[in-house]
mmCIF file of C-alpha atoms in Angstrom:
data_model
loop_
_atom_site.group_PDB
_atom_site.id
_atom_site.type_symbol
_atom_site.label_atom_id
_atom_site.label_comp_id
_atom_site.label_asym_id
_atom_site.label_seq_id
_atom_site.Cartn_x
_atom_site.Cartn_y
_atom_site.Cartn_z
ATOM 1 C CA MET A 355 -15.799 -38.290 48.082
ATOM 2 C CA SER A 356 -19.266 -38.110 49.659
ATOM 3 C CA ASP A 357 -22.489 -37.237 47.933
ATOM 4 C CA HIS A 358 -22.028 -33.611 48.977
ATOM 5 C CA GLU A 359 -21.963 -31.193 46.070
ATOM 6 C CA PHE A 360 -19.428 -28.466 46.311
ATOM 7 C CA ASP A 361 -20.385 -24.889 45.616
ATOM 8 C CA THR A 362 -17.821 -24.304 42.896
ATOM 9 C CA ALA A 363 -19.115 -20.817 42.110
ATOM 10 C CA ALA A 364 -18.529 -19.735 45.721
ATOM 11 C CA LEU A 365 -14.999 -21.129 45.680
ATOM 12 C CA HIS A 366 -14.343 -19.472 42.352
ATOM 13 C CA ASP A 367 -15.563 -16.111 43.734
ATOM 14 C CA ARG A 368 -13.537 -16.500 46.948
ATOM 15 C CA LEU A 369 -10.336 -17.304 45.134
ATOM 16 C CA SER A 370 -10.935 -14.584 42.559
ATOM 17 C CA GLY A 371 -11.241 -12.067 45.364
ATOM 18 C CA LEU A 372 -8.001 -13.302 46.896
ATOM 19 C CA GLY A 373 -6.305 -13.085 43.492
ATOM 20 C CA ARG A 374 -7.338 -9.462 43.124
ATOM 21 C CA LYS A 375 -6.220 -8.615 46.634
ATOM 22 C CA LEU A 376 -2.786 -10.157 46.137
ATOM 23 C CA ALA A 377 -2.424 -8.596 42.655
ATOM 24 C CA GLU A 378 -3.155 -5.179 44.179
ATOM 25 C CA ARG A 379 -0.501 -5.762 46.824
ATOM 26 C CA GLU A 380 2.047 -6.637 44.125
ATOM 27 C CA ALA A 381 1.161 -3.756 41.785
ATOM 28 C CA GLY A 382 3.728 -1.546 43.456
ATOM 29 C CA GLU A 383 6.439 -4.110 42.663
ATOM 30 C CA ALA A 384 5.860 -4.069 38.895
ATOM 31 C CA ASP A 385 8.698 -1.659 38.007
ATOM 32 C CA GLY A 386 11.301 -3.574 40.068
ATOM 33 C CA LEU A 387 10.150 -6.904 38.644
ATOM 34 C CA ASP A 388 10.286 -5.537 35.063
ATOM 35 C CA GLN A 389 13.824 -4.364 35.711
ATOM 36 C CA ALA A 390 14.754 -7.784 37.129
ATOM 37 C CA ARG A 391 13.275 -9.453 34.056
ATOM 38 C CA ARG A 392 15.326 -7.271 31.718
ATOM 39 C CA ASN A 393 18.461 -7.942 33.757
ATOM 40 C CA VAL A 394 17.931 -11.705 33.916
ATOM 41 C CA GLU A 395 17.317 -11.872 30.181
ATOM 42 C CA ALA A 396 20.572 -9.971 29.553
ATOM 43 C CA LEU A 397 22.526 -12.236 31.906
ATOM 44 C CA ARG A 398 20.977 -15.380 30.457
ATOM 45 C CA SER A 399 22.004 -14.221 26.948
ATOM 46 C CA VAL A 400 25.638 -13.858 28.075
ATOM 47 C CA VAL A 401 25.639 -17.197 29.973
ATOM 48 C CA ALA A 402 23.937 -19.018 27.093
ATOM 49 C CA GLU A 403 26.575 -17.773 24.650
ATOM 50 C CA GLY A 404 29.374 -18.904 26.919
ATOM 51 C CA VAL A 405 27.839 -22.290 27.506
ATOM 52 C CA LYS A 406 27.228 -22.640 23.747
ATOM 53 C CA GLY A 407 30.976 -22.401 23.273
ATOM 54 C CA PHE A 408 31.522 -25.012 25.979
ATOM 55 C CA ASN A 409 28.944 -27.327 24.477
ATOM 56 C CA GLU A 410 30.328 -27.032 20.986
ATOM 57 C CA ALA A 411 33.825 -27.829 22.297
ATOM 58 C CA VAL A 412 32.786 -30.923 24.279
ATOM 59 C CA VAL A 413 30.643 -32.239 21.446
ATOM 60 C CA ALA A 414 33.418 -31.701 18.882
ATOM 61 C CA ALA A 415 35.823 -33.580 21.204
ATOM 62 C CA GLY A 416 33.399 -36.582 21.402
ATOM 63 C CA ALA A 417 32.293 -35.856 24.973
ATOM 64 C CA GLY A 418 28.716 -34.769 24.300
ATOM 65 C CA GLN A 419 27.641 -36.201 27.701
ATOM 66 C CA LEU A 420 29.227 -33.080 29.252
ATOM 67 C CA ALA A 421 26.859 -30.690 27.493
ATOM 68 C CA VAL A 422 24.986 -28.260 29.762
ATOM 69 C CA GLU A 423 21.430 -26.975 29.504
ATOM 70 C CA VAL A 424 20.515 -23.333 30.209
ATOM 71 C CA SER A 425 16.829 -22.892 31.082
ATOM 72 C CA GLU A 426 14.558 -20.047 30.070
ATOM 73 C CA PRO A 427 13.998 -17.396 32.765
ATOM 74 C CA ARG A 428 11.036 -18.027 35.048
ATOM 75 C CA ALA A 429 9.590 -16.888 38.367
ATOM 76 C CA ASP A 430 12.102 -17.764 41.055
ATOM 77 C CA ASP A 431 11.451 -20.905 43.061
ATOM 78 C CA LYS A 432 12.102 -19.253 46.413
ATOM 79 C CA HIS A 433 11.674 -15.498 46.086
ATOM 80 C CA LEU A 434 8.342 -14.036 45.095
ATOM 81 C CA ARG A 435 9.799 -10.969 43.485
ATOM 82 C CA SER A 436 12.654 -12.501 41.598
ATOM 83 C CA ILE A 437 13.383 -14.211 38.275
ATOM 84 C CA GLN A 438 15.760 -17.076 37.775
ATOM 85 C CA PHE A 439 17.340 -19.336 35.190
ATOM 86 C CA ASP A 440 19.196 -22.632 35.778
ATOM 87 C CA LEU A 441 22.172 -24.433 34.408
ATOM 88 C CA LYS A 442 22.004 -28.228 34.502
ATOM 89 C CA ARG A 443 24.011 -31.274 33.611
ATOM 90 C CA GLY A 444 22.799 -34.455 35.105
ATOM 91 C CA ARG A 445 22.306 -33.951 38.823
ATOM 92 C CA TYR A 446 24.512 -30.844 38.903
ATOM 93 C CA ALA A 447 22.807 -27.461 38.931
ATOM 94 C CA ALA A 448 23.575 -23.778 39.337
ATOM 95 C CA ILE A 449 21.066 -20.916 39.539
ATOM 96 C CA VAL A 450 21.219 -17.241 38.592
ATOM 97 C CA THR A 451 18.587 -15.196 40.377
ATOM 98 C CA VAL A 452 17.818 -11.522 39.756
ATOM 99 C CA LYS A 453 15.814 -9.899 42.480
ATOM 100 C CA SER A 454 13.492 -6.885 42.054
ATOM 101 C CA ARG A 455 15.225 -5.072 44.902
ATOM 102 C CA GLY A 456 18.342 -4.685 42.743
ATOM 103 C CA GLU A 457 20.490 -7.745 43.368
ATOM 104 C CA VAL A 458 21.913 -10.659 41.392
ATOM 105 C CA THR A 459 22.607 -13.940 43.221
ATOM 106 C CA LEU A 460 24.697 -16.803 41.870
ATOM 107 C CA VAL A 461 23.722 -20.030 43.596
ATOM 108 C CA GLY A 462 25.852 -23.137 43.568
ATOM 109 C CA PRO A 463 27.024 -25.187 41.991
ATOM 110 C CA PHE A 464 25.284 -28.014 43.833
ATOM 111 C CA ARG A 465 23.938 -31.504 43.204
ATOM 112 C CA ALA A 466 20.120 -31.715 42.831
ATOM 113 C CA GLY A 467 18.694 -33.150 46.035
ATOM 114 C CA LYS A 468 21.447 -31.530 48.122
ATOM 115 C CA ASN A 469 21.563 -28.208 49.877
ATOM 116 C CA GLU A 470 22.004 -25.283 47.537
ATOM 117 C CA GLY A 471 25.033 -23.085 47.886
ATOM 118 C CA PRO A 472 27.277 -21.349 48.111
ATOM 119 C CA CYS A 473 25.690 -18.004 47.129
ATOM 120 C CA LEU A 474 27.235 -14.792 45.939
ATOM 121 C CA SER A 475 25.152 -11.633 45.665
ATOM 122 C CA PHE A 476 25.897 -8.392 43.739
ATOM 123 C CA PRO A 477 23.957 -5.112 43.656
ATOM 124 C CA PHE A 478 22.850 -3.781 40.308
ATOM 125 C CA GLY A 479 25.654 -1.471 39.069
ATOM 126 C CA ALA A 480 28.439 -3.866 40.168
ATOM 127 C CA GLU A 481 28.912 -5.167 36.635
ATOM 128 C CA ALA A 482 32.688 -5.491 36.756
ATOM 129 C CA GLU A 483 32.560 -7.577 39.961
ATOM 130 C CA LEU A 484 29.651 -9.633 38.632
ATOM 131 C CA GLU A 485 31.382 -10.256 35.313
ATOM 132 C CA LYS A 486 34.424 -11.696 37.038
ATOM 133 C CA ALA A 487 32.412 -13.713 39.549
ATOM 134 C CA LEU A 488 30.104 -14.996 36.787
ATOM 135 C CA GLY A 489 33.080 -16.447 34.866
ATOM 136 C CA ASP A 490 34.399 -18.082 38.004
ATOM 137 C CA PHE A 491 30.941 -19.383 38.905
ATOM 138 C CA LEU A 492 30.469 -20.873 35.438
ATOM 139 C CA GLU A 493 33.879 -22.471 35.428
ATOM 140 C CA GLN A 494 33.287 -24.054 38.837
ATOM 141 C CA PHE A 495 29.899 -25.346 37.777
ATOM 142 C CA LEU A 496 31.227 -26.783 34.514
ATOM 143 C CA GLU A 497 34.137 -28.480 36.327
ATOM 144 C CA GLU A 498 31.855 -29.999 38.967
ATOM 145 C CA ALA A 499 29.197 -30.958 36.470
ATOM 146 C CA ALA A 500 31.833 -32.785 34.417
ATOM 147 C CA THR A 501 33.216 -34.694 37.359
ATOM 148 C CA PRO A 502 32.648 -38.467 36.987
#
């Protein structure tokens, strides 16, 4: 760095202004994002309970290396107005994303460092279809994640 002193107050003010501007833009999305958050928390609870059963079974059978982690919900990595949680075992991953526009997307399974996919999307209200697909999705992930 040179001997130049940066005007940190000016940068602070500039970025604060941008933050206010972007927050105002997003204010209209709050209801959809709150609904997505509630939906992702409900889905994560269902998935976590299912994975708990899987983990208990593999540990009891002496194969604890097959245990899967379910992350906490967080802002989606790709979509600004979405919330996601991940399933991981080693390099294998799967993602459940809930979008504020009223859609749930199941991504994977895939190996970290490889292209994500395949993806299946369901509108809010398609619980029966999502329930069946979620079971298939989790089984496929668990099979692939346990492949030597």
